[in-house]
Amino acid sequence: MAQQTKASMVKNQIKEWIDEGKVLPGEKIYSENELVKMFEVSRHTVRQAVGDLVHEGWLYREQGAGTFVSNRREQIQIQPVSSTGKNIGVITTYISDYIFPSIIKGIESYLSSHGYSLTFACTDNDPEKEKQCLEAMLSRNIDGLIVEPTRSSSYNPNLHYYLEMEQNQIPYLMINQYYPQLNPPNIILDDEKGGFIATDHLIKLGHTKVIGIFKSDDNQGLNRMQGFIRAFRENNIQFFPEMIVTYTTEEKEGSYLQKLKDILVSDEKPTGIVCYNDEIAIKVLNVLRDLEIKVPEELSIVGYDDSYLAEASEIKLTSVTHPKMDMGIEAAKWIVSAVENGDWEETRQKVYEPEIVIRNSTSAISKNSNESKYVI
């Protein structure tokens, strides 16, 4: 509890610096070592505080460069990167943290090297904000659009904007997922396979009671859940109650973690957890720390996306890969070709194959465990 209080103290002080203008949007904050000395707290406390601020949108990380202050003005605003050449619109669900900066960096690097400007907007995974983004993009007469769908598992009320682009011969490409009603060109990861290999990894280590935590309002989450279930089927592992915990965009910070705690203190607690992504895995690690459950000695955990978060904690996460920057570059290549050659109907889909990166958050289940059915 004391450690949480210290983390809150660090968080509040950094937010105070930002609110008072002592550090401005785009400026780099103190390094981890400097914060440790300044607050006289542990490295873990600093990482927890800074990680929370990144997730909440106060800060963002750039690989190899450090941690910076986010622009917390309404992120629906269009942000032009340059003003030369033709203009490509990019709409993502989030901006400042997690895997999105790498994707955007890949897009921007290719577009700028080919004389294109980038107009950028963010939906916060909200269909109403997506509507505003699309209207703003069309008003700027973009030549093409790269878009990450908003809540792709349910009907989207903005489909007519995309149909309008088709009628006006404006090419668009969807990344990470796509709206099935449109069947547009898309670049995605095989998320069903990703969910499968994450779960199969734990099963092959002897874990037979594994739970999955998945986001239910986008297709990535549903596909990863499908792979999770397939791993049980193919390994002939018995299903059990409460093996799947789901959450939505609105529940990102909340109730599912209490449900997880209830499961972890029950008589039927699991020995493995598959998480929707690394961000959720870090939250789960914090819950396990509170409950004094050791990872991986007592419970193994697998993340997804192989993001910087996978190595941000003292427990290095086993995680499923995401192409990130390469996806951004490929998306930019596709949209430039579509704009210049008009061949945007020819290549409909590119699917990346995920792999699992094994670190120290997973281990074989003890031979004397009453769950073990395998020779380890």
Coordinates of C-alpha atoms in Angstrom, one line a residue:
M1 CA 0.0 0.0 0.0
A2 CA 2.9 2.3 0.8
Q3 CA 4.3 1.8 -2.6
Q4 CA 1.0 2.8 -4.3
T5 CA 0.9 5.9 -2.2
K6 CA 4.5 6.8 -3.3
A7 CA 3.5 6.2 -6.9
S8 CA 0.5 8.5 -6.5
M9 CA 2.8 11.1 -5.1
V10 CA 5.1 10.9 -8.1
K11 CA 2.1 11.0 -10.5
N12 CA 0.5 14.0 -8.8
Q13 CA 3.8 16.0 -8.8
I14 CA 4.4 15.4 -12.5
K15 CA 0.8 16.4 -13.3
E16 CA 1.3 19.5 -11.2
W17 CA 4.4 20.4 -13.3
I18 CA 2.4 20.0 -16.5
D19 CA -0.6 22.0 -15.2
E20 CA 1.7 24.8 -14.1
G21 CA 3.5 24.9 -17.4
K22 CA 6.9 23.9 -15.9
V23 CA 7.1 21.3 -18.6
L24 CA 5.4 22.0 -21.9
P25 CA 3.8 19.7 -24.5
G26 CA 6.5 18.0 -26.5
E27 CA 9.2 18.6 -23.9
K28 CA 11.1 15.7 -22.3
I29 CA 10.5 15.0 -18.6
Y30 CA 13.2 13.9 -16.2
S31 CA 14.8 10.5 -16.7
E32 CA 13.9 7.5 -14.6
N33 CA 17.2 7.8 -12.7
E34 CA 16.6 11.5 -12.0
L35 CA 13.1 10.8 -10.8
V36 CA 14.3 8.0 -8.5
K37 CA 16.8 10.4 -6.9
M38 CA 14.4 13.3 -6.8
F39 CA 11.6 11.5 -5.0
E40 CA 13.8 9.0 -3.1
V41 CA 11.6 6.1 -4.3
S42 CA 12.3 2.8 -6.0
R43 CA 12.7 2.4 -9.7
H44 CA 9.5 0.3 -9.8
T45 CA 7.5 3.1 -8.2
V46 CA 8.8 5.5 -10.8
R47 CA 8.0 3.1 -13.7
Q48 CA 4.5 2.5 -12.2
A49 CA 3.8 6.3 -11.9
V50 CA 5.1 7.2 -15.4
G51 CA 3.4 4.2 -16.9
D52 CA 0.0 5.3 -15.5
L53 CA 0.6 8.8 -16.8
V54 CA 1.3 7.4 -20.3
H55 CA -1.9 5.3 -20.2
E56 CA -3.9 8.3 -19.1
G57 CA -2.5 10.5 -21.9
W58 CA -0.4 12.9 -19.9
L59 CA 2.9 11.6 -21.3
Y60 CA 4.0 9.6 -24.3
R61 CA 7.2 7.6 -25.0
E62 CA 9.4 7.6 -28.0
Q63 CA 11.6 4.5 -28.4
G64 CA 15.2 5.3 -27.6
A65 CA 14.5 9.0 -27.0
G66 CA 12.7 9.2 -23.7
T67 CA 9.3 10.3 -22.2
F68 CA 7.6 13.5 -23.3
V69 CA 4.6 15.6 -22.3
S70 CA 1.5 15.0 -24.4
N71 CA -0.6 17.8 -26.0
R72 CA -3.7 17.3 -23.9
R73 CA -5.8 19.7 -26.1
E74 CA -8.8 17.9 -27.7
Q75 CA -7.1 15.2 -29.7
I76 CA -9.8 15.3 -32.4
Q77 CA -8.0 18.3 -33.9
I78 CA -6.3 17.8 -37.2
Q79 CA -2.5 18.0 -37.0
P80 CA -0.7 18.7 -40.2
V81 CA 2.9 17.5 -40.3
S82 CA 4.0 19.2 -43.5
S83 CA 2.5 21.3 -46.2
T84 CA 4.1 20.1 -49.4
G85 CA 2.9 17.5 -51.9
K86 CA -0.4 15.6 -51.9
N87 CA -2.2 15.1 -48.6
I88 CA -2.9 11.8 -46.9
G89 CA -5.2 11.5 -43.9
V90 CA -4.5 9.2 -41.0
I91 CA -7.1 8.4 -38.4
T92 CA -6.2 6.2 -35.4
T93 CA -8.1 5.3 -32.2
Y94 CA -5.4 6.6 -29.9
I95 CA -2.4 8.9 -30.3
S96 CA 0.1 9.3 -27.6
D97 CA 1.0 5.9 -26.1
Y98 CA 1.3 2.2 -26.5
I99 CA 2.0 1.0 -30.1
F100 CA 0.5 3.9 -32.0
P101 CA 3.5 6.2 -32.1
S102 CA 5.5 3.5 -33.9
I103 CA 2.7 2.9 -36.4
I104 CA 2.4 6.6 -37.1
K105 CA 6.2 7.0 -37.3
G106 CA 6.3 4.3 -40.0
I107 CA 3.5 6.1 -42.0
E108 CA 5.1 9.5 -41.6
S109 CA 8.6 8.4 -42.6
Y110 CA 7.5 6.9 -45.9
L111 CA 5.0 9.7 -46.8
S112 CA 7.5 12.5 -46.1
S113 CA 10.2 10.8 -48.1
H114 CA 7.9 10.7 -51.1
G115 CA 6.8 14.3 -50.9
Y116 CA 3.4 13.7 -49.2
S117 CA 2.0 15.7 -46.3
L118 CA 0.1 14.0 -43.4
T119 CA -3.1 15.1 -41.8
F120 CA -3.7 13.3 -38.6
A121 CA -6.7 12.8 -36.2
C122 CA -7.7 10.6 -33.4
T123 CA -11.1 9.1 -32.4
D124 CA -10.4 7.9 -28.9
N125 CA -12.4 4.8 -30.1
D126 CA -15.6 6.9 -30.1
P127 CA -17.9 6.6 -33.2
E128 CA -19.0 10.2 -32.8
K129 CA -15.4 11.5 -32.8
E130 CA -14.8 9.2 -35.8
K131 CA -17.6 11.1 -37.6
Q132 CA -16.0 14.4 -36.8
C133 CA -12.6 13.2 -38.0
L134 CA -14.0 11.9 -41.3
E135 CA -15.9 15.2 -41.9
A136 CA -12.7 17.2 -41.2
M137 CA -10.7 15.0 -43.5
L138 CA -13.1 15.3 -46.4
S139 CA -13.3 19.0 -45.9
R140 CA -9.6 19.2 -46.5
N141 CA -9.8 17.3 -49.8
I142 CA -7.4 14.5 -48.8
D143 CA -6.0 12.4 -51.6
G144 CA -6.2 9.2 -49.6
L145 CA -7.0 7.9 -46.1
I146 CA -5.4 5.4 -43.7
V147 CA -7.8 4.6 -40.9
E148 CA -7.9 2.3 -37.8
P149 CA -11.6 1.3 -37.3
T150 CA -13.5 2.4 -34.2
R151 CA -15.2 -0.4 -32.2
S152 CA -15.0 -2.8 -35.2
S153 CA -17.0 -5.6 -33.6
S154 CA -20.3 -3.7 -33.8
Y155 CA -22.2 -1.8 -36.5
N156 CA -20.5 1.5 -37.4
P157 CA -22.8 4.5 -38.1
N158 CA -20.2 6.2 -40.3
L159 CA -20.1 3.8 -43.1
H160 CA -21.6 6.2 -45.6
Y161 CA -18.5 8.4 -45.4
Y162 CA -16.4 5.6 -46.7
L163 CA -18.9 4.9 -49.4
E164 CA -18.8 8.5 -50.3
M165 CA -15.0 8.3 -50.7
E166 CA -15.4 5.3 -53.0
Q167 CA -17.8 7.3 -55.2
N168 CA -15.3 10.1 -55.3
Q169 CA -12.4 7.8 -56.1
I170 CA -10.6 8.6 -52.9
P171 CA -8.6 5.4 -51.9
Y172 CA -8.7 4.3 -48.2
L173 CA -7.0 1.6 -46.3
M174 CA -7.9 0.1 -42.9
I175 CA -5.2 -1.1 -40.5
N176 CA -5.3 -3.5 -37.5
Q177 CA -8.9 -4.3 -38.3
Y178 CA -11.6 -3.4 -40.8
Y179 CA -15.4 -3.0 -41.1
P180 CA -16.6 -6.3 -42.5
Q181 CA -19.7 -4.6 -44.1
L182 CA -17.3 -2.7 -46.4
N183 CA -14.7 -5.4 -47.0
P184 CA -12.2 -2.7 -47.7
P185 CA -8.5 -3.1 -48.5
N186 CA -6.8 -3.8 -45.2
I187 CA -3.5 -4.6 -43.4
I188 CA -4.0 -6.7 -40.3
L189 CA -2.4 -9.1 -37.9
D190 CA -3.7 -12.7 -37.7
D191 CA -5.2 -12.1 -34.3
E192 CA -6.9 -15.5 -34.1
K193 CA -3.5 -17.2 -34.5
G194 CA -2.0 -14.7 -32.0
G195 CA -4.6 -15.7 -29.3
F196 CA -4.0 -19.4 -30.1
I197 CA -0.2 -19.3 -29.8
A198 CA -0.3 -17.3 -26.6
T199 CA -2.7 -19.9 -25.0
D200 CA -1.0 -22.9 -26.5
H201 CA 2.3 -21.7 -25.1
L202 CA 0.9 -21.9 -21.6
I203 CA -0.8 -25.2 -22.2
K204 CA 2.4 -26.7 -23.5
L205 CA 4.0 -25.6 -20.2
G206 CA 1.5 -27.8 -18.4
H207 CA -1.1 -25.1 -17.5
T208 CA -4.7 -26.5 -17.8
K209 CA -6.5 -23.8 -15.9
V210 CA -5.9 -20.6 -18.0
I211 CA -8.1 -17.6 -18.1
G212 CA -8.3 -15.0 -20.9
I213 CA -9.0 -11.3 -20.6
F214 CA -10.2 -9.8 -23.9
K215 CA -11.7 -6.5 -25.2
S216 CA -15.1 -7.3 -26.6
D217 CA -16.0 -4.2 -28.7
D218 CA -13.3 -4.6 -31.4
N219 CA -12.6 -7.5 -33.7
Q220 CA -9.0 -7.9 -32.5
G221 CA -10.4 -8.9 -29.1
L222 CA -13.0 -11.3 -30.5
N223 CA -10.4 -12.9 -32.8
R224 CA -7.9 -13.3 -30.0
M225 CA -10.6 -14.8 -27.9
Q226 CA -11.4 -17.2 -30.7
G227 CA -7.8 -18.3 -30.8
F228 CA -7.8 -18.8 -27.0
I229 CA -10.8 -21.1 -27.3
R230 CA -9.2 -23.0 -30.2
A231 CA -6.1 -23.8 -28.1
F232 CA -8.3 -25.5 -25.5
R233 CA -10.1 -27.5 -28.1
E234 CA -7.0 -28.6 -30.0
N235 CA -5.2 -29.6 -26.8
N236 CA -8.3 -31.3 -25.4
I237 CA -8.3 -29.2 -22.3
Q238 CA -11.5 -29.1 -20.3
F239 CA -13.4 -25.8 -20.2
F240 CA -14.4 -24.3 -16.9
P241 CA -16.6 -21.4 -15.5
E242 CA -15.2 -17.8 -15.7
M243 CA -12.4 -18.8 -18.1
I244 CA -13.0 -15.6 -20.1
V245 CA -13.2 -12.1 -18.7
T246 CA -14.2 -9.3 -21.1
Y247 CA -14.3 -5.5 -21.0
T248 CA -15.2 -2.7 -23.3
T249 CA -13.7 0.7 -24.0
E250 CA -15.6 2.3 -21.2
E251 CA -14.5 -0.4 -18.8
K252 CA -10.8 -0.1 -19.7
E253 CA -9.9 1.1 -16.2
G254 CA -12.3 -0.8 -14.0
S255 CA -14.8 -3.5 -13.2
Y256 CA -13.1 -6.4 -15.0
L257 CA -10.1 -6.1 -12.6
Q258 CA -12.4 -6.6 -9.6
K259 CA -13.8 -9.7 -11.4
L260 CA -10.2 -10.9 -11.9
K261 CA -9.4 -10.4 -8.2
D262 CA -12.5 -12.5 -7.3
I263 CA -11.3 -15.3 -9.5
L264 CA -7.7 -15.2 -8.2
V265 CA -8.8 -15.5 -4.6
S266 CA -11.3 -18.3 -5.3
D267 CA -10.7 -22.0 -4.7
E268 CA -10.5 -22.5 -8.5
K269 CA -7.9 -19.9 -9.2
P270 CA -6.0 -20.3 -12.5
T271 CA -2.3 -20.8 -13.0
G272 CA -2.1 -18.8 -16.3
I273 CA -3.6 -15.7 -17.8
V274 CA -3.7 -14.6 -21.5
C275 CA -4.1 -10.8 -21.8
Y276 CA -5.7 -8.9 -24.7
N277 CA -2.5 -6.7 -24.8
D278 CA 0.6 -5.7 -22.8
E279 CA -1.2 -2.7 -21.4
I280 CA -3.8 -5.0 -19.7
A281 CA -1.0 -7.4 -18.7
I282 CA 0.7 -4.6 -16.8
K283 CA -2.5 -3.9 -14.9
V284 CA -2.8 -7.6 -14.2
L285 CA 0.7 -7.6 -12.8
N286 CA -0.2 -4.8 -10.4
V287 CA -3.3 -6.9 -9.2
L288 CA -1.1 -9.9 -8.7
R289 CA 1.4 -7.8 -6.8
D290 CA -1.3 -6.6 -4.5
L291 CA -2.5 -10.1 -3.9
E292 CA 1.2 -11.3 -3.3
I293 CA 0.9 -13.8 -6.1
K294 CA 4.4 -14.4 -7.6
V295 CA 5.0 -14.4 -11.3
P296 CA 5.9 -16.8 -12.8
E297 CA 6.3 -19.1 -9.8
E298 CA 2.6 -19.2 -8.9
L299 CA 1.0 -17.8 -12.0
S300 CA 2.2 -17.3 -15.6
I301 CA 1.1 -14.4 -17.8
V302 CA 1.2 -13.7 -21.5
G303 CA 0.7 -10.2 -23.1
Y304 CA 0.2 -9.2 -26.7
D305 CA 1.8 -6.7 -29.1
D306 CA 5.4 -7.0 -27.8
S307 CA 5.3 -3.3 -26.9
Y308 CA 7.8 -1.3 -24.8
L309 CA 5.6 -2.2 -21.8
A310 CA 6.7 -5.9 -22.2
E311 CA 10.1 -4.9 -20.7
A312 CA 9.0 -1.9 -18.6
S313 CA 8.3 -3.8 -15.5
E314 CA 10.7 -5.9 -13.3
I315 CA 8.7 -8.9 -14.7
K316 CA 9.6 -9.1 -18.4
L317 CA 6.5 -10.1 -20.3
T318 CA 6.2 -13.1 -22.7
S319 CA 4.2 -11.4 -25.5
V320 CA 2.9 -11.9 -29.0
T321 CA 4.5 -9.7 -31.7
H322 CA 2.8 -6.9 -33.6
P323 CA 4.6 -5.4 -36.7
K324 CA 4.0 -1.8 -35.6
M325 CA 6.4 0.4 -37.6
D326 CA 6.5 -2.1 -40.5
M327 CA 2.7 -2.0 -40.7
G328 CA 2.8 1.8 -40.9
I329 CA 5.4 1.7 -43.7
E330 CA 3.4 -0.8 -45.6
A331 CA 0.2 1.2 -45.2
A332 CA 1.9 4.3 -46.5
K333 CA 3.3 2.4 -49.5
W334 CA -0.1 1.1 -50.4
I335 CA -1.9 4.4 -50.1
V336 CA 0.8 6.2 -52.2
S337 CA 0.6 3.5 -54.9
A338 CA -3.2 3.8 -54.9
V339 CA -3.1 7.6 -55.2
E340 CA -0.5 7.6 -58.0
N341 CA -1.5 4.5 -60.0
G342 CA -5.2 4.2 -59.2
D343 CA -4.8 0.5 -58.5
W344 CA -6.3 0.4 -55.0
E345 CA -8.6 -2.4 -55.7
E346 CA -5.9 -4.9 -56.8
T347 CA -4.4 -5.7 -53.4
R348 CA -7.2 -6.3 -50.9
Q349 CA -5.4 -7.6 -47.9
K350 CA -2.0 -8.1 -46.2
V351 CA -2.0 -10.4 -43.1
Y352 CA 1.0 -10.4 -40.8
E353 CA 1.8 -13.7 -39.0
P354 CA 2.3 -13.2 -35.2
E355 CA 5.1 -14.9 -33.2
I356 CA 5.6 -15.3 -29.5
V357 CA 8.6 -13.7 -27.7
I358 CA 9.3 -15.7 -24.5
R359 CA 10.5 -13.8 -21.5
N360 CA 10.3 -14.5 -17.7
S361 CA 6.6 -14.0 -17.1
T362 CA 5.9 -17.7 -18.0
S363 CA 7.3 -21.0 -16.7
A364 CA 6.4 -24.6 -16.7
I365 CA 3.9 -25.6 -14.0
S366 CA 5.4 -27.5 -11.0
K367 CA 5.4 -31.3 -11.4
N368 CA 3.7 -31.8 -8.0
S369 CA 0.9 -29.4 -8.9
N370 CA -2.5 -31.1 -8.8
E371 CA -3.1 -29.5 -12.2
S372 CA -0.2 -31.1 -14.0
K373 CA -1.2 -33.6 -16.7
Y374 CA 2.0 -33.3 -18.8
V375 CA 5.5 -34.5 -18.7
I376 CA 7.6 -31.3 -18.4

